Amino acid sequence: MNILSVASEVYPLVKTGGLADVVGALPAALSPHGIRTRTLVPGYPAVLQKLKKKKKVGSFANLFGIPASVLAADLDGLDLLVLDLPALYDRDGGPYVDATGRDYVDNFRRFAALSLAAAEIAAGDVVAGWKPDIVHVHDWQTALTPVYMRFGRAASTPTVMTIHNIAFQGQFGPAVFAELALPPEAFSMQFVEYYGDVCFLKGGLQTANAITTVSPSYAQEILTPEFGMGLEGLLKSRLSDLVGIVNGIDADVWNPASDPLIAQHFSPTTLKQRGPNRRALEERFGLEQGNGPIFCVISRLTWQKGMDLLAEVTDEIVAMGGKLIVLGSGDTALEGALLAAASRHRGHVGMVTGYNEPLSHLMQAGSDAILIPSRFEPCGLTQLYGLRYGCVPVVARTGGLADTIIDANEAGLSAKVATGFQFTPVTADGLRLAIRRVFRAYNEPKVWARLQTQGMKSDVSWARSAERYVSLYSGLLGKG
Ligand code: ADP
């Protein structure tokens, strides 16, 4: 089975969040099932520079008035197609924002072009001798693909649309529609029109044959006004085509027994060897040495991630004898509040701003617990990395966090299945209570070690979820 996966980021070439990890890891998990995935991504500078051997396999004379090429490359088994279109993708800054953090004004065109290219490739006319059986698109940036396919020559090829975060919808003013090269009827309720605007995600959700999201709980939550962000009605009308499949992790990249980015390797039977990782963190974050738990946070600094709640509980963590280290960037006010806490509690709270993949590995390897107080969380990956590294997750009971962590309540502890702490309501007080529970468990070394080993043994690989994608794909091809 041949899949064309279309995404705006892919690990290890370009990553701003969990989307890249998933797009980068799923193909390898599907391959033992006889599924061959080719992943189409934009030719950002980072992508073109990192791919050494590229071969031109196709071209467009005119993609929104601009010529473009399709390059093929292999990256450690990841079969990539790159849309080389410098006028849209050769930019300083990130994949979505310029160097000053502002959205590129032509993002609608940049990602409509990616979607249109995908639809043409799906029709089999661009890459000679290759045509996918199914097209799988991710998030709003690629959501117009099934819409272009519906009105183009690949209308009969089945499509899957995965929602990694429904908060990002790709909504633009109505004037944009004229530039999308879609027929007038596409500007309607059944397609991309959304309260008079153009909404890319809506178009994809209306037209894809199947819709997935990244955890079963989030699949339920997005049917409600609180989490559906306006699209709950549409999703309810597509209930029979909606499924939640929890993300796995790349168990080779995230393996404490072989991770080259940490100070000392360890396994569930050698937890004491986490020590050098802890010491490396104390040094990196300027922490005083001590016995209390080190809490870490690796996150975008946003309201969604509950980072305002975190800022409210720093004093409590320090008062109880704990340490807090934060790696993140995002909202400047939240960044400021956390930096203020770090200077208030020098030696006890440390912060590194920015994006730092190697440091994120060391933090999982050397901290005792990872705090994830998200107000909503489609799946979340950092709690899965925490499980694998013996860094006990403390999570808000929502979305994928609720689905992947077993709470250390009496029942969970006595059945020896608990892997972390869940809390609700997602408020500063809710988080405070959870932190107190963490301290109690941490002070009972046997309980704590069991939580760590239980987490490290839990299956966070892609194996089970890959099977769910396989049966979804097979069903769409009538082979289910
Ligand atoms: P989201 O995609 O909503 O940001 P996820 O938990 O699904 O959240 O994925 C976040 C990914 O990005 C994880 O791989 C996490 O380790 C990584 N990450 C987040 N912030 C940083 C950072 N500042 N530095 C390094 N990695 C980060």
Short mmCIF file of C-alpha atoms and ligand atoms in Angstrom, two decimals:
data_model
loop_
_atom_site.label_atom_id
_atom_site.label_comp_id
_atom_site.label_asym_id
_atom_site.label_seq_id
_atom_site.Cartn_x
_atom_site.Cartn_y
_atom_site.Cartn_z
CA MET A 1 0.00 0.00 0.00
CA ASN A 2 1.37 3.43 -0.92
CA ILE A 3 0.58 6.42 1.25
CA LEU A 4 1.26 10.06 0.47
CA SER A 5 1.64 11.81 3.82
CA VAL A 6 1.55 15.62 3.62
CA ALA A 7 2.79 17.83 6.43
CA SER A 8 4.28 21.23 7.17
CA GLU A 9 6.99 19.84 9.45
CA VAL A 10 8.84 16.58 9.94
CA TYR A 11 11.42 15.47 12.51
CA PRO A 12 14.44 15.61 12.24
CA LEU A 13 14.39 18.26 9.52
CA VAL A 14 12.02 20.86 10.87
CA LYS A 15 10.08 20.76 14.11
CA THR A 16 8.01 23.17 16.15
CA GLY A 17 6.04 20.56 18.10
CA GLY A 18 4.58 17.09 18.32
CA LEU A 19 3.28 17.13 14.73
CA ALA A 20 6.85 16.78 13.42
CA ASP A 21 7.60 13.85 15.73
CA VAL A 22 4.50 11.99 14.59
CA VAL A 23 5.02 12.63 10.89
CA GLY A 24 8.65 11.56 11.23
CA ALA A 25 8.01 8.37 13.20
CA LEU A 26 4.79 6.90 11.79
CA PRO A 27 6.21 5.73 8.42
CA ALA A 28 8.73 3.39 10.08
CA ALA A 29 5.99 1.97 12.30
CA LEU A 30 3.77 1.30 9.28
CA SER A 31 6.45 -0.24 7.13
CA PRO A 32 6.42 -3.75 8.74
CA HIS A 33 2.76 -3.87 7.68
CA GLY A 34 3.68 -3.50 4.03
CA ILE A 35 2.82 0.19 3.94
CA ARG A 36 5.19 2.47 2.11
CA THR A 37 4.84 6.14 3.05
CA ARG A 38 6.21 9.06 1.08
CA THR A 39 6.11 12.31 3.00
CA LEU A 40 5.68 15.62 1.16
CA VAL A 41 7.04 18.69 2.96
CA PRO A 42 7.85 22.27 1.90
CA GLY A 43 11.41 23.04 0.81
CA TYR A 44 12.32 25.32 3.71
CA PRO A 45 16.05 26.22 3.85
CA ALA A 46 16.55 23.82 6.78
CA VAL A 47 15.08 20.97 4.74
CA LEU A 48 17.09 21.64 1.59
CA GLN A 49 20.34 22.15 3.50
CA LYS A 50 20.04 19.00 5.60
CA LEU A 51 19.16 16.73 2.69
CA LYS A 52 22.42 16.07 0.92
CA LYS A 53 21.32 13.75 -1.88
CA LYS A 54 18.25 15.01 -3.69
CA LYS A 55 16.87 14.02 -7.03
CA LYS A 56 14.37 15.97 -9.07
CA VAL A 57 11.41 13.67 -9.71
CA GLY A 58 8.77 16.07 -10.94
CA SER A 59 7.84 19.66 -11.64
CA PHE A 60 4.98 22.13 -11.88
CA ALA A 61 5.06 24.69 -14.65
CA ASN A 62 2.64 26.85 -12.74
CA LEU A 63 1.69 26.51 -9.08
CA PHE A 64 -0.24 29.71 -8.35
CA GLY A 65 1.73 31.37 -11.11
CA ILE A 66 5.13 30.08 -9.98
CA PRO A 67 7.15 27.17 -11.34
CA ALA A 68 8.16 24.55 -8.77
CA SER A 69 10.01 21.24 -8.53
CA VAL A 70 9.52 18.09 -6.54
CA LEU A 71 12.71 16.58 -5.12
CA ALA A 72 13.01 13.09 -3.69
CA ALA A 73 15.40 12.20 -0.88
CA ASP A 74 15.92 9.48 1.66
CA LEU A 75 16.71 10.35 5.26
CA ASP A 76 17.45 7.30 7.41
CA GLY A 77 14.65 5.38 5.77
CA LEU A 78 12.24 8.31 5.67
CA ASP A 79 11.14 8.62 2.04
CA LEU A 80 10.71 12.33 1.43
CA LEU A 81 9.27 14.45 -1.34
CA VAL A 82 10.18 18.10 -1.08
CA LEU A 83 8.26 20.89 -2.75
CA ASP A 84 11.02 23.20 -3.92
CA LEU A 85 9.44 26.60 -4.37
CA PRO A 86 11.86 29.28 -3.12
CA ALA A 87 9.43 32.17 -3.61
CA LEU A 88 7.23 30.69 -0.88
CA TYR A 89 9.57 28.71 1.36
CA ASP A 90 13.05 30.23 1.16
CA ARG A 91 12.64 32.55 4.13
CA ASP A 92 14.51 33.54 7.27
CA GLY A 93 12.56 32.61 10.37
CA GLY A 94 10.50 29.52 11.18
CA PRO A 95 8.11 27.47 9.08
CA TYR A 96 5.15 29.72 9.95
CA VAL A 97 6.53 32.95 11.37
CA ASP A 98 9.23 35.43 10.38
CA ALA A 99 12.32 36.24 12.42
CA THR A 100 10.29 38.66 14.55
CA GLY A 101 7.68 36.01 15.36
CA ARG A 102 4.94 37.33 13.07
CA ASP A 103 2.93 35.01 10.80
CA TYR A 104 4.04 35.29 7.17
CA VAL A 105 1.32 37.32 5.45
CA ASP A 106 1.14 34.81 2.60
CA ASN A 107 0.74 31.70 4.77
CA PHE A 108 -2.52 30.93 3.00
CA ARG A 109 -0.67 30.79 -0.31
CA ARG A 110 2.32 28.90 1.10
CA PHE A 111 0.15 26.10 2.41
CA ALA A 112 -2.46 26.14 -0.32
CA ALA A 113 0.45 25.55 -2.71
CA LEU A 114 1.62 22.58 -0.64
CA SER A 115 -1.92 21.17 -0.66
CA LEU A 116 -2.42 21.74 -4.38
CA ALA A 117 0.92 20.08 -5.12
CA ALA A 118 -0.14 17.09 -3.01
CA ALA A 119 -3.43 16.79 -4.88
CA GLU A 120 -1.62 16.81 -8.23
CA ILE A 121 0.89 14.23 -7.04
CA ALA A 122 -2.05 12.13 -5.86
CA ALA A 123 -3.45 12.22 -9.39
CA GLY A 124 -0.29 10.47 -10.54
CA ASP A 125 0.81 13.12 -13.02
CA VAL A 126 3.76 14.68 -11.25
CA VAL A 127 6.08 11.97 -9.97
CA ALA A 128 6.52 9.62 -12.90
CA GLY A 129 5.45 6.06 -12.16
CA TRP A 130 4.15 6.80 -8.69
CA LYS A 131 0.60 7.29 -7.44
CA PRO A 132 -0.55 6.84 -3.84
CA ASP A 133 -3.42 4.56 -2.80
CA ILE A 134 -4.31 6.90 0.06
CA VAL A 135 -3.48 10.50 0.91
CA HIS A 136 -2.99 11.31 4.62
CA VAL A 137 -2.88 14.99 5.57
CA HIS A 138 -2.00 16.63 8.88
CA ASP A 139 -3.44 19.84 10.40
CA TRP A 140 -4.73 22.97 8.70
CA GLN A 141 -1.60 23.58 6.62
CA THR A 142 -2.39 20.58 4.44
CA ALA A 143 -6.16 20.47 4.90
CA LEU A 144 -6.97 21.86 1.46
CA THR A 145 -5.47 18.74 -0.13
CA PRO A 146 -8.70 16.69 -0.03
CA VAL A 147 -10.61 19.76 -1.23
CA TYR A 148 -8.35 20.14 -4.28
CA MET A 149 -8.62 16.39 -4.83
CA ARG A 150 -12.42 16.53 -4.74
CA PHE A 151 -12.42 19.09 -7.54
CA GLY A 152 -9.48 17.59 -9.40
CA ARG A 153 -8.36 14.37 -11.00
CA ALA A 154 -7.73 12.39 -7.80
CA ALA A 155 -11.31 12.56 -6.54
CA SER A 156 -11.54 8.80 -6.11
CA THR A 157 -8.37 8.41 -4.02
CA PRO A 158 -9.30 8.00 -0.31
CA THR A 159 -8.11 10.66 2.13
CA VAL A 160 -7.40 10.77 5.86
CA MET A 161 -7.19 14.05 7.77
CA THR A 162 -5.48 14.03 11.18
CA ILE A 163 -6.16 16.80 13.68
CA HIS A 164 -3.12 17.36 15.88
CA ASN A 165 -4.59 20.49 17.45
CA ILE A 166 -7.99 21.92 16.55
CA ALA A 167 -7.05 25.30 17.99
CA PHE A 168 -5.08 26.00 14.82
CA GLN A 169 -7.54 26.22 11.93
CA GLY A 170 -6.00 28.33 9.19
CA GLN A 171 -8.72 30.96 9.02
CA PHE A 172 -8.31 33.83 6.57
CA GLY A 173 -10.46 36.67 5.22
CA PRO A 174 -12.80 35.96 2.28
CA ALA A 175 -10.56 37.84 -0.19
CA VAL A 176 -8.13 34.94 -0.03
CA PHE A 177 -10.59 32.62 -1.74
CA ALA A 178 -10.04 34.16 -5.15
CA GLU A 179 -6.37 33.18 -4.96
CA LEU A 180 -6.93 29.52 -4.10
CA ALA A 181 -7.74 28.30 -7.61
CA LEU A 182 -10.86 26.53 -6.36
CA PRO A 183 -14.21 26.60 -8.18
CA PRO A 184 -16.77 29.10 -6.82
CA GLU A 185 -18.89 26.34 -5.24
CA ALA A 186 -16.04 25.58 -2.84
CA PHE A 187 -16.82 28.85 -1.06
CA SER A 188 -19.82 27.33 0.64
CA MET A 189 -20.87 25.66 3.88
CA GLN A 190 -19.98 22.23 2.46
CA PHE A 191 -16.38 23.23 1.87
CA VAL A 192 -14.13 26.05 3.06
CA GLU A 193 -16.57 28.85 3.89
CA TYR A 194 -16.75 29.51 7.64
CA TYR A 195 -18.84 32.41 8.93
CA GLY A 196 -17.94 34.38 5.81
CA ASP A 197 -14.23 33.57 6.07
CA VAL A 198 -12.07 30.87 4.51
CA CYS A 199 -11.12 28.06 6.91
CA PHE A 200 -8.60 25.53 5.65
CA LEU A 201 -9.20 23.02 8.44
CA LYS A 202 -12.92 23.09 7.90
CA GLY A 203 -12.43 22.29 4.22
CA GLY A 204 -10.36 19.25 5.12
CA LEU A 205 -12.79 18.03 7.77
CA GLN A 206 -15.69 18.34 5.35
CA THR A 207 -14.05 16.46 2.53
CA ALA A 208 -11.62 13.87 3.92
CA ASN A 209 -12.97 10.33 3.89
CA ALA A 210 -11.78 9.67 7.42
CA ILE A 211 -10.86 12.01 10.26
CA THR A 212 -8.49 11.04 13.01
CA THR A 213 -7.22 12.83 16.05
CA VAL A 214 -4.36 11.90 18.29
CA SER A 215 -6.12 10.35 21.29
CA PRO A 216 -9.51 8.79 22.04
CA SER A 217 -10.30 11.30 24.80
CA TYR A 218 -9.55 14.27 22.54
CA ALA A 219 -11.80 12.73 19.87
CA GLN A 220 -14.65 12.95 22.39
CA GLU A 221 -13.69 16.35 23.74
CA ILE A 222 -13.70 18.07 20.34
CA LEU A 223 -17.38 17.19 19.99
CA THR A 224 -18.11 19.71 22.76
CA PRO A 225 -18.21 23.53 22.55
CA GLU A 226 -15.48 23.80 25.21
CA PHE A 227 -12.88 21.95 23.12
CA GLY A 228 -14.28 21.93 19.56
CA MET A 229 -13.34 25.58 18.94
CA GLY A 230 -16.40 26.12 16.77
CA LEU A 231 -16.02 22.95 14.72
CA GLU A 232 -17.89 20.66 17.14
CA GLY A 233 -21.09 20.73 15.08
CA LEU A 234 -19.28 19.73 11.90
CA LEU A 235 -17.43 16.96 13.73
CA LYS A 236 -20.68 15.62 15.19
CA SER A 237 -22.06 15.35 11.68
CA ARG A 238 -19.01 13.23 10.80
CA LEU A 239 -19.03 11.11 13.93
CA SER A 240 -18.98 7.79 12.11
CA ASP A 241 -15.80 8.82 10.27
CA LEU A 242 -13.96 10.11 13.36
CA VAL A 243 -11.49 8.04 15.35
CA GLY A 244 -8.92 8.82 18.07
CA ILE A 245 -5.57 7.03 17.78
CA VAL A 246 -3.01 7.84 20.43
CA ASN A 247 0.49 8.82 19.29
CA GLY A 248 3.49 6.62 19.97
CA ILE A 249 7.08 7.73 20.24
CA ASP A 250 10.21 6.91 18.31
CA ALA A 251 11.71 4.42 20.74
CA ASP A 252 15.14 4.63 19.10
CA VAL A 253 15.45 8.40 19.34
CA TRP A 254 14.04 8.32 22.89
CA ASN A 255 15.88 5.47 24.56
CA PRO A 256 17.62 6.11 27.90
CA ALA A 257 19.80 3.04 27.38
CA SER A 258 21.44 4.47 24.25
CA ASP A 259 20.55 8.18 24.00
CA PRO A 260 23.71 10.06 22.91
CA LEU A 261 22.28 13.34 24.27
CA ILE A 262 22.33 12.38 27.96
CA ALA A 263 25.17 12.23 30.49
CA GLN A 264 24.69 8.61 31.60
CA HIS A 265 22.63 5.75 30.21
CA PHE A 266 20.22 3.83 32.43
CA SER A 267 17.40 1.30 32.40
CA PRO A 268 14.56 0.31 34.77
CA THR A 269 16.99 -1.85 36.74
CA THR A 270 19.72 0.80 36.98
CA LEU A 271 17.76 3.87 38.07
CA LYS A 272 20.63 5.06 40.28
CA GLN A 273 22.53 5.78 37.09
CA ARG A 274 20.19 8.70 36.50
CA GLY A 275 22.41 10.53 39.04
CA PRO A 276 24.94 12.01 36.59
CA ASN A 277 22.07 13.34 34.49
CA ARG A 278 20.67 15.08 37.55
CA ARG A 279 24.06 16.59 38.31
CA ALA A 280 24.44 17.77 34.72
CA LEU A 281 21.10 19.55 35.05
CA GLU A 282 22.06 21.15 38.38
CA GLU A 283 25.10 22.57 36.68
CA ARG A 284 23.31 23.64 33.49
CA PHE A 285 20.52 25.43 35.37
CA GLY A 286 22.69 26.74 38.23
CA LEU A 287 20.78 24.78 40.88
CA GLU A 288 22.00 24.20 44.41
CA GLN A 289 22.54 20.53 45.11
CA GLY A 290 19.92 18.91 47.32
CA ASN A 291 17.72 15.90 47.82
CA GLY A 292 14.29 17.25 46.90
CA PRO A 293 12.61 16.39 43.61
CA ILE A 294 13.51 18.26 40.45
CA PHE A 295 10.41 19.11 38.41
CA CYS A 296 10.91 19.91 34.77
CA VAL A 297 8.79 21.59 32.11
CA ILE A 298 9.52 21.30 28.37
CA SER A 299 6.87 23.22 26.56
CA ARG A 300 5.61 25.94 24.35
CA LEU A 301 4.89 28.76 26.81
CA THR A 302 1.20 29.30 26.17
CA TRP A 303 -2.16 29.47 27.89
CA GLN A 304 -3.07 26.10 26.37
CA LYS A 305 -0.13 24.52 28.19
CA GLY A 306 -1.20 26.08 31.53
CA MET A 307 2.06 27.97 31.87
CA ASP A 308 0.31 30.75 33.82
CA LEU A 309 -0.66 28.11 36.39
CA LEU A 310 2.93 26.95 36.56
CA ALA A 311 4.11 30.50 37.28
CA GLU A 312 1.61 30.60 40.18
CA VAL A 313 2.97 27.49 41.92
CA THR A 314 6.73 28.09 41.73
CA ASP A 315 6.89 29.52 45.28
CA GLU A 316 5.12 26.42 46.61
CA ILE A 317 7.52 24.02 44.87
CA VAL A 318 10.51 25.84 46.35
CA ALA A 319 8.91 26.13 49.82
CA MET A 320 8.42 22.36 49.89
CA GLY A 321 12.07 21.74 49.05
CA GLY A 322 11.75 21.07 45.33
CA LYS A 323 13.47 22.52 42.29
CA LEU A 324 11.93 23.58 39.00
CA ILE A 325 13.63 23.80 35.61
CA VAL A 326 11.87 25.15 32.55
CA LEU A 327 12.78 24.92 28.87
CA GLY A 328 10.45 26.76 26.57
CA SER A 329 9.57 29.75 24.50
CA GLY A 330 6.42 31.45 23.41
CA ASP A 331 4.25 34.09 25.05
CA THR A 332 6.52 36.88 26.30
CA ALA A 333 4.38 37.64 29.37
CA LEU A 334 4.54 33.99 30.49
CA GLU A 335 8.24 33.89 29.73
CA GLY A 336 8.66 37.02 31.87
CA ALA A 337 6.70 35.53 34.78
CA LEU A 338 8.84 32.41 34.77
CA LEU A 339 12.09 34.34 34.42
CA ALA A 340 10.99 36.46 37.39
CA ALA A 341 10.43 33.26 39.41
CA ALA A 342 13.89 32.07 38.42
CA SER A 343 15.53 35.25 39.65
CA ARG A 344 13.39 35.24 42.83
CA HIS A 345 14.49 31.68 43.57
CA ARG A 346 18.05 31.61 42.29
CA GLY A 347 19.50 28.14 42.79
CA HIS A 348 16.04 26.57 43.00
CA VAL A 349 14.26 27.60 39.81
CA GLY A 350 16.12 27.64 36.49
CA MET A 351 14.97 28.63 33.06
CA VAL A 352 16.35 28.28 29.55
CA THR A 353 14.36 30.11 26.90
CA GLY A 354 14.28 28.92 23.34
CA TYR A 355 14.12 25.59 21.60
CA ASN A 356 16.78 23.05 22.52
CA GLU A 357 16.30 19.43 21.47
CA PRO A 358 19.45 18.00 23.20
CA LEU A 359 18.64 19.74 26.49
CA SER A 360 15.10 18.35 26.37
CA HIS A 361 16.56 14.82 26.41
CA LEU A 362 18.85 15.57 29.36
CA MET A 363 15.94 17.09 31.30
CA GLN A 364 13.86 13.94 30.89
CA ALA A 365 16.86 11.84 31.96
CA GLY A 366 17.80 13.82 35.06
CA SER A 367 14.56 15.31 36.45
CA ASP A 368 12.29 13.40 38.80
CA ALA A 369 8.95 14.58 37.44
CA ILE A 370 7.62 16.43 34.41
CA LEU A 371 4.77 18.90 34.90
CA ILE A 372 2.16 19.18 32.14
CA PRO A 373 -0.73 21.36 33.34
CA SER A 374 -2.35 21.74 29.89
CA ARG A 375 -5.88 23.11 29.64
CA PHE A 376 -6.31 20.90 26.61
CA GLU A 377 -3.87 18.43 25.10
CA PRO A 378 -4.73 16.49 21.93
CA CYS A 379 -2.12 13.84 22.74
CA GLY A 380 1.02 15.30 24.23
CA LEU A 381 4.40 13.66 23.75
CA THR A 382 6.48 14.93 26.65
CA GLN A 383 4.59 12.73 29.13
CA LEU A 384 5.42 9.71 26.94
CA TYR A 385 9.11 10.66 26.89
CA GLY A 386 8.86 11.12 30.66
CA LEU A 387 7.49 7.59 31.07
CA ARG A 388 10.34 6.18 29.05
CA TYR A 389 13.00 8.08 31.02
CA GLY A 390 11.74 7.46 34.56
CA CYS A 391 10.69 11.10 34.83
CA VAL A 392 7.26 10.74 36.41
CA PRO A 393 4.53 12.66 34.55
CA VAL A 394 2.22 14.99 36.50
CA VAL A 395 -0.56 15.81 34.07
CA ALA A 396 -3.87 17.59 33.73
CA ARG A 397 -6.68 15.07 33.24
CA THR A 398 -7.47 15.98 29.65
CA GLY A 399 -7.12 14.56 26.13
CA GLY A 400 -4.13 12.31 25.51
CA LEU A 401 -2.71 13.04 28.95
CA ALA A 402 -5.74 11.31 30.50
CA ASP A 403 -5.36 8.40 28.08
CA THR A 404 -1.67 7.69 28.62
CA ILE A 405 -0.98 8.17 32.34
CA ILE A 406 -2.37 5.93 35.08
CA ASP A 407 -2.95 7.92 38.26
CA ALA A 408 -1.10 7.02 41.44
CA ASN A 409 -4.30 6.82 43.49
CA GLU A 410 -4.80 4.09 46.07
CA ALA A 411 -6.19 1.66 43.51
CA GLY A 412 -3.47 2.37 40.96
CA LEU A 413 -0.71 2.03 43.54
CA SER A 414 -1.97 -1.16 45.14
CA ALA A 415 -2.52 -2.80 41.74
CA LYS A 416 1.03 -1.66 40.84
CA VAL A 417 -0.11 -0.11 37.58
CA ALA A 418 0.25 3.61 38.38
CA THR A 419 2.65 5.58 36.19
CA GLY A 420 2.12 9.20 37.23
CA PHE A 421 -0.28 11.79 38.62
CA GLN A 422 -3.41 13.20 37.05
CA PHE A 423 -5.17 16.28 38.35
CA THR A 424 -8.36 18.16 37.77
CA PRO A 425 -9.64 20.88 37.84
CA VAL A 426 -6.89 22.45 35.79
CA THR A 427 -6.31 25.41 38.10
CA ALA A 428 -3.39 26.61 40.19
CA ASP A 429 -4.96 24.93 43.23
CA GLY A 430 -5.47 21.69 41.30
CA LEU A 431 -1.81 21.77 40.32
CA ARG A 432 -0.76 22.62 43.90
CA LEU A 433 -2.61 19.58 45.25
CA ALA A 434 -0.99 17.36 42.63
CA ILE A 435 2.46 18.67 43.57
CA ARG A 436 1.78 17.85 47.23
CA ARG A 437 0.88 14.30 46.21
CA VAL A 438 4.16 14.12 44.29
CA PHE A 439 6.16 15.14 47.37
CA ARG A 440 4.40 12.51 49.49
CA ALA A 441 5.19 9.75 46.99
CA TYR A 442 8.74 11.01 46.42
CA ASN A 443 9.40 10.72 50.14
CA GLU A 444 8.60 7.01 50.00
CA PRO A 445 11.48 5.74 47.87
CA LYS A 446 9.89 2.36 47.19
CA VAL A 447 6.67 3.90 45.94
CA TRP A 448 8.59 6.34 43.82
CA ALA A 449 10.86 3.71 42.27
CA ARG A 450 7.82 1.61 41.41
CA LEU A 451 6.18 4.56 39.68
CA GLN A 452 9.34 5.09 37.67
CA THR A 453 9.82 1.46 36.67
CA GLN A 454 6.12 0.99 35.91
CA GLY A 455 6.29 4.00 33.58
CA MET A 456 9.49 2.79 31.93
CA LYS A 457 7.88 -0.56 31.23
CA SER A 458 4.68 0.83 29.73
CA ASP A 459 4.30 0.48 26.00
CA VAL A 460 4.67 3.92 24.46
CA SER A 461 5.88 2.61 21.10
CA TRP A 462 4.01 3.05 17.85
CA ALA A 463 3.24 -0.67 17.54
CA ARG A 464 -0.40 -0.69 18.68
CA SER A 465 -1.32 2.64 17.15
CA ALA A 466 0.30 1.71 13.85
CA GLU A 467 -2.06 -1.28 13.72
CA ARG A 468 -5.00 1.08 14.13
CA TYR A 469 -3.83 3.19 11.20
CA VAL A 470 -3.34 0.04 9.17
CA SER A 471 -6.91 -1.06 9.75
CA LEU A 472 -8.19 2.43 9.01
CA TYR A 473 -6.30 2.52 5.70
CA SER A 474 -7.39 -1.02 4.83
CA GLY A 475 -11.02 -0.14 5.53
CA LEU A 476 -10.80 2.85 3.19
CA LEU A 477 -9.52 0.60 0.42
CA GLY A 478 -12.31 -1.87 1.04
CA LYS A 479 -9.88 -4.42 2.44
CA GLY A 480 -10.90 -4.02 6.10
P1 ADP B 1 2.78 20.51 21.07
O1 ADP B 1 2.93 19.83 19.75
O2 ADP B 1 1.41 20.99 21.37
O3 ADP B 1 3.79 21.61 21.27
P2 ADP B 1 3.58 17.94 22.21
O4 ADP B 1 3.78 17.52 23.63
O5 ADP B 1 2.71 17.11 21.35
O6 ADP B 1 3.10 19.46 22.24
O7 ADP B 1 5.00 17.99 21.48
C1 ADP B 1 5.98 18.89 21.85
C2 ADP B 1 7.31 18.41 21.28
O8 ADP B 1 8.19 19.51 21.20
C3 ADP B 1 8.00 17.39 22.15
O9 ADP B 1 8.84 16.59 21.35
C4 ADP B 1 8.83 18.27 23.08
O10 ADP B 1 9.93 17.58 23.64
C5 ADP B 1 9.26 19.34 22.14
N1 ADP B 1 9.51 20.65 22.75
C6 ADP B 1 8.61 21.57 23.18
N2 ADP B 1 9.22 22.69 23.60
C7 ADP B 1 10.55 22.47 23.43
C8 ADP B 1 11.72 23.27 23.65
N3 ADP B 1 11.64 24.51 24.13
N4 ADP B 1 12.91 22.74 23.34
C9 ADP B 1 13.00 21.46 22.84
N5 ADP B 1 11.94 20.67 22.60
C10 ADP B 1 10.73 21.18 22.88
#
